[in-house]
mmCIF file of C-alpha atoms in Angstrom:
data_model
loop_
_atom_site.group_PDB
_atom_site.id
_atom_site.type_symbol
_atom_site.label_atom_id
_atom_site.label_comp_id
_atom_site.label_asym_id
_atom_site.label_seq_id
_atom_site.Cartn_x
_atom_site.Cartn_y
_atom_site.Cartn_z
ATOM 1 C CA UNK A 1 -32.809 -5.619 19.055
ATOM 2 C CA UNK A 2 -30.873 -2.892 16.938
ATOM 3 C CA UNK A 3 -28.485 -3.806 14.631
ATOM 4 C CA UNK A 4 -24.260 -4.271 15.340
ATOM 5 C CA UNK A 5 -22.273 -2.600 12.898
ATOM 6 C CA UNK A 6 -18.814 -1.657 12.252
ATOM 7 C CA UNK A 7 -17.009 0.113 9.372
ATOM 8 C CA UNK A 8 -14.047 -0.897 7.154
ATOM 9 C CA UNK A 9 -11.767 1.918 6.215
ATOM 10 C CA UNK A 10 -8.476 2.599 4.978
ATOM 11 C CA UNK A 11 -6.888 5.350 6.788
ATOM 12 C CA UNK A 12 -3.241 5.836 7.659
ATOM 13 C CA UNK A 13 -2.288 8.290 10.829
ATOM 14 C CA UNK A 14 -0.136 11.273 9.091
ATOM 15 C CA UNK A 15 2.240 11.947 12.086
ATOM 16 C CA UNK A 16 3.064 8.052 12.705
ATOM 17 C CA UNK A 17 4.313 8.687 8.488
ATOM 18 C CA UNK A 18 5.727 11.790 9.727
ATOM 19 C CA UNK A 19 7.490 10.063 12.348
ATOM 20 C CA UNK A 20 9.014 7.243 10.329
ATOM 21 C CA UNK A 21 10.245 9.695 8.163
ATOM 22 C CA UNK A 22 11.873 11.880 10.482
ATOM 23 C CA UNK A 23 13.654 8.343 11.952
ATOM 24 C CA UNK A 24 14.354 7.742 8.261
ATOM 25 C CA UNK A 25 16.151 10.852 7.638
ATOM 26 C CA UNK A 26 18.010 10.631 10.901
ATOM 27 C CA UNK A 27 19.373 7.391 9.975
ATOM 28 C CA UNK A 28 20.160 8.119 6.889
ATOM 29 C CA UNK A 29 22.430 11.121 8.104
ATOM 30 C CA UNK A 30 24.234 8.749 10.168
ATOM 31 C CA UNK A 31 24.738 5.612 8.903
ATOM 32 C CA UNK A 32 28.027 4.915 7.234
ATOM 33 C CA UNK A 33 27.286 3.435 4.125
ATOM 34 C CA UNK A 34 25.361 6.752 3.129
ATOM 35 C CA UNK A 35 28.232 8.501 3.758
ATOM 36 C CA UNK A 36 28.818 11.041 0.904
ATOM 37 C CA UNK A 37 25.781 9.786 -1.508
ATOM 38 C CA UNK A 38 23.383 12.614 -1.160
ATOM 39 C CA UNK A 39 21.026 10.249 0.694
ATOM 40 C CA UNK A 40 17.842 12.050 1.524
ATOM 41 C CA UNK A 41 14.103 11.863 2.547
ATOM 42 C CA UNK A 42 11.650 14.490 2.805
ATOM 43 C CA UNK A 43 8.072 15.583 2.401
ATOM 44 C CA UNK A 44 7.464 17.300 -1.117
ATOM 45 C CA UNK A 45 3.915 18.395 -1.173
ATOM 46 C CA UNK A 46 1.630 15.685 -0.636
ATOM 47 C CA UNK A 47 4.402 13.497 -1.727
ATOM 48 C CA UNK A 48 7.180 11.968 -0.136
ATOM 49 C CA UNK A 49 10.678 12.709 -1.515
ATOM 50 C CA UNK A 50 13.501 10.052 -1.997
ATOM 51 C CA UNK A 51 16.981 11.080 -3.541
ATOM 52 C CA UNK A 52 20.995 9.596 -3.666
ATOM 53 C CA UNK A 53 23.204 9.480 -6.696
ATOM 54 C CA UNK A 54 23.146 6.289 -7.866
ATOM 55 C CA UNK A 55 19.736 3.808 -8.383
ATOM 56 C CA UNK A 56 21.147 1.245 -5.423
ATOM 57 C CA UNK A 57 21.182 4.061 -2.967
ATOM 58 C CA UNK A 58 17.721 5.358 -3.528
ATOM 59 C CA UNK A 59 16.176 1.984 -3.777
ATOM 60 C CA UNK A 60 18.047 1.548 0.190
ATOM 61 C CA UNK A 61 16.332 4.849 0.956
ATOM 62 C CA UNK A 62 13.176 3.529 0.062
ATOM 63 C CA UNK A 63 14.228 0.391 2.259
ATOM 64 C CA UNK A 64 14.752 2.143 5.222
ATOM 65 C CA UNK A 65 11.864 4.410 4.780
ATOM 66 C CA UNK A 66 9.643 0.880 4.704
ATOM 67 C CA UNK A 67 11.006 -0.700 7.551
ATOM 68 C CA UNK A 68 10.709 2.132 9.854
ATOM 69 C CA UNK A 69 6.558 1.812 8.293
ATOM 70 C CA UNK A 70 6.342 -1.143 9.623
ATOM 71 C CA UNK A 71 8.106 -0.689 12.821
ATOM 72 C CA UNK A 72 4.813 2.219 13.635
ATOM 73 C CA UNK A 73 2.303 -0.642 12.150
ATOM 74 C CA UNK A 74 1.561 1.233 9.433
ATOM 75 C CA UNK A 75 0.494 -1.237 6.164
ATOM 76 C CA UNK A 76 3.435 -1.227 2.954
ATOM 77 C CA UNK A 77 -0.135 -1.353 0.894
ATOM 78 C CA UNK A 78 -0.726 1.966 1.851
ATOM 79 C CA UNK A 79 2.965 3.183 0.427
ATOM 80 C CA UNK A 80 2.562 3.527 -3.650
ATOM 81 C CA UNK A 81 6.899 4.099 -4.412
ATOM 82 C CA UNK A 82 7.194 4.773 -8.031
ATOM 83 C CA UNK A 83 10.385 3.167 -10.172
ATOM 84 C CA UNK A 84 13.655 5.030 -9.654
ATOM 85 C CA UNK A 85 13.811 8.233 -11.877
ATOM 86 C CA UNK A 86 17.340 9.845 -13.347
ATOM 87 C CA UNK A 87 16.962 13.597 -13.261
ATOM 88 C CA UNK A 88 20.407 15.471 -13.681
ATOM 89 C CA UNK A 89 23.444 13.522 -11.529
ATOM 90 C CA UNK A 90 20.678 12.235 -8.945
ATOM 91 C CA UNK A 91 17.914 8.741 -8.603
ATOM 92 C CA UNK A 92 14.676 9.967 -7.389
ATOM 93 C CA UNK A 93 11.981 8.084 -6.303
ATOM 94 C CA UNK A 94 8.182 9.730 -5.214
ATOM 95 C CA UNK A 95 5.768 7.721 -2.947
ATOM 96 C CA UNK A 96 2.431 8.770 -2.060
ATOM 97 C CA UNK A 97 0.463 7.622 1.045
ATOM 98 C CA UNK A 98 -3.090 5.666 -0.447
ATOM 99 C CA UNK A 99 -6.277 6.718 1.568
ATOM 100 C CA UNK A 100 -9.219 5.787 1.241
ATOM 101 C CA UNK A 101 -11.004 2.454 -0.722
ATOM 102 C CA UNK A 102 -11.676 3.687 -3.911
ATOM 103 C CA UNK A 103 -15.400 2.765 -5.653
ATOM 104 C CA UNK A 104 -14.519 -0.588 -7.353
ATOM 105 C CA UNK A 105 -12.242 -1.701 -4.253
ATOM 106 C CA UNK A 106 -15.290 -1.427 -2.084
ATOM 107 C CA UNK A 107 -17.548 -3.594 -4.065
ATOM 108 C CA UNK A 108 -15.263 -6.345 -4.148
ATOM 109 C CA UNK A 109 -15.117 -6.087 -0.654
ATOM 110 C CA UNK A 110 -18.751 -5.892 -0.610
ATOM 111 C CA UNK A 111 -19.059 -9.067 -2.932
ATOM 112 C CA UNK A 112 -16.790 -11.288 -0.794
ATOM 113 C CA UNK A 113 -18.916 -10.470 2.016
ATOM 114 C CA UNK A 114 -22.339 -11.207 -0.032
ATOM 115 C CA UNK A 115 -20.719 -14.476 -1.410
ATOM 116 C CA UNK A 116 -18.384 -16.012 1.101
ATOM 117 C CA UNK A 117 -19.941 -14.241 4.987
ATOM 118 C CA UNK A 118 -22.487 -14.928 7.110
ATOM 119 C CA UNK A 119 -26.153 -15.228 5.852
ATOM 120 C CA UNK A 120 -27.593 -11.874 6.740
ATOM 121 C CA UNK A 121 -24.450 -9.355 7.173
ATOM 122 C CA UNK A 122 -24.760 -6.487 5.076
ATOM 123 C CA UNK A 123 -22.401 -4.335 3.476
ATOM 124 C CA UNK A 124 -23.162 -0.913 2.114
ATOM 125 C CA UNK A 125 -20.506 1.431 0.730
ATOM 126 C CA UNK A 126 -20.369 5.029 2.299
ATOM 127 C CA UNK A 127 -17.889 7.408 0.395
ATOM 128 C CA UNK A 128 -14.819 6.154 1.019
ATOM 129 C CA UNK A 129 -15.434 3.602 3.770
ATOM 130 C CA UNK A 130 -17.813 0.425 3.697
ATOM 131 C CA UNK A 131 -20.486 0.048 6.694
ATOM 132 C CA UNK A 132 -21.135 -3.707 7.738
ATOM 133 C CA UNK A 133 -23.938 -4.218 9.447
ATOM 134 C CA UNK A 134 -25.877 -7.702 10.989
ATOM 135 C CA UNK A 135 -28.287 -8.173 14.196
ATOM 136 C CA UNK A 136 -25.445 -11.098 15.589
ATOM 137 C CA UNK A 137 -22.135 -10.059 16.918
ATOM 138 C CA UNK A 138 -20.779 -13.158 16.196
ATOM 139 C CA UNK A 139 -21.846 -12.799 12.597
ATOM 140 C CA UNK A 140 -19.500 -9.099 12.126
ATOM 141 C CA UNK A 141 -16.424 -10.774 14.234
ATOM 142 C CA UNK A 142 -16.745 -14.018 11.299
ATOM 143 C CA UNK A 143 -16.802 -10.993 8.568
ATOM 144 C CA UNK A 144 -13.576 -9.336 9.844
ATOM 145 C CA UNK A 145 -11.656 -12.582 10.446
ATOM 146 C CA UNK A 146 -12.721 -13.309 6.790
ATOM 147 C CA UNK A 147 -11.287 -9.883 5.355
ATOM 148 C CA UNK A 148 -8.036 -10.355 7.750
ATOM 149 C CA UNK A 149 -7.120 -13.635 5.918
ATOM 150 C CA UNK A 150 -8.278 -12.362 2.332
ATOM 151 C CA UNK A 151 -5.100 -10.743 0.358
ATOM 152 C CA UNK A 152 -6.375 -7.976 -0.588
ATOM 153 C CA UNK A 153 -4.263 -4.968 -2.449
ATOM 154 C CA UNK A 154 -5.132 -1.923 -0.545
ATOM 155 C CA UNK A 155 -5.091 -2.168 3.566
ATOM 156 C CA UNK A 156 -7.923 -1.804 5.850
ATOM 157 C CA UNK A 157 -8.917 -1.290 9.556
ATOM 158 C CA UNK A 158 -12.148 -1.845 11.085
ATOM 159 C CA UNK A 159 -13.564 0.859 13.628
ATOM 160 C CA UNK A 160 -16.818 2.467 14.983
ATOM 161 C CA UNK A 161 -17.578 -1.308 16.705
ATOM 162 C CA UNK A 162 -20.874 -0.921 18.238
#
């Protein structure tokens, strides 16, 4: 009997971002309170754009911007928000969507699979996602309810079930 396998990866879909952005910016534009602070959200570059005129106001942008993430089921992990920046009159804050599980991350989640899974699942890092492999089912859905309760610092998704 071949082998079940699966993959852990850590992607996030660009137009759900897009999307809670767009909802971000709308609200921002029409809620009250952001009345007449310079209150804005936008894509610059690769990079996602946060701006108001006082430190308070940018750190609600960046409040708003989350809970619309969350709202399309996309992980906070994935969000890295630098610290509020003065430049000129105005707060800035950049944020960059995380893709990807980096070298190191992946052996950790490799290890915790050697150490704490199933007798014979294994786990072998492919670029930037991990391939988990064992001849019993049972064995891979034990693996991902392991990750799923771990804490780890970077989210992940499991696909390519077969």
């Amino acid at each position: 009997m071949a082998d079940s396998s699966f993959d852990i990866v850590s992607k996030v879909e660009r137009q759900e971002v897009d999307n809670a952005l767009n909802q971000s910016a709308k609200e921002l534009s029409q809620r009250y309170d952001f009345k007449g602070t310079g209150a804005t959200i936008a894509w610059s570059g690769e990079k996602i754009l946060m701006e108001a005129n006082s430190e308070e106001r940018v750190k609600a942008v960046l409040d708003v911007f989350e809970t619309k993430l969350v709202k399309r089921g996309i992980s906070l992990k994935a969000l890295d928000a630098g610290e509020p920046q003065l430049s000129g009159k105005e707060y800035k804050i950049f944020a960059t969507i995380e893709e990807g599980i980096s070298q190191e991350n992946a052996k950790k989640v490799a290890k915790i699979i050697r150490d704490e899974g199933p007798k014979g699942v294994k786990a072998q890092v492919q670029g930037e996602e991990l391939r988990v492999s064992s001849k019993s089912r049972d064995d891979l859905q034990e693996v991902q309810a392991l990750l799923k309760g771990k804490d780890l610092d970077f989210a992940i998704q499991f696909v390519n079930y077969r």
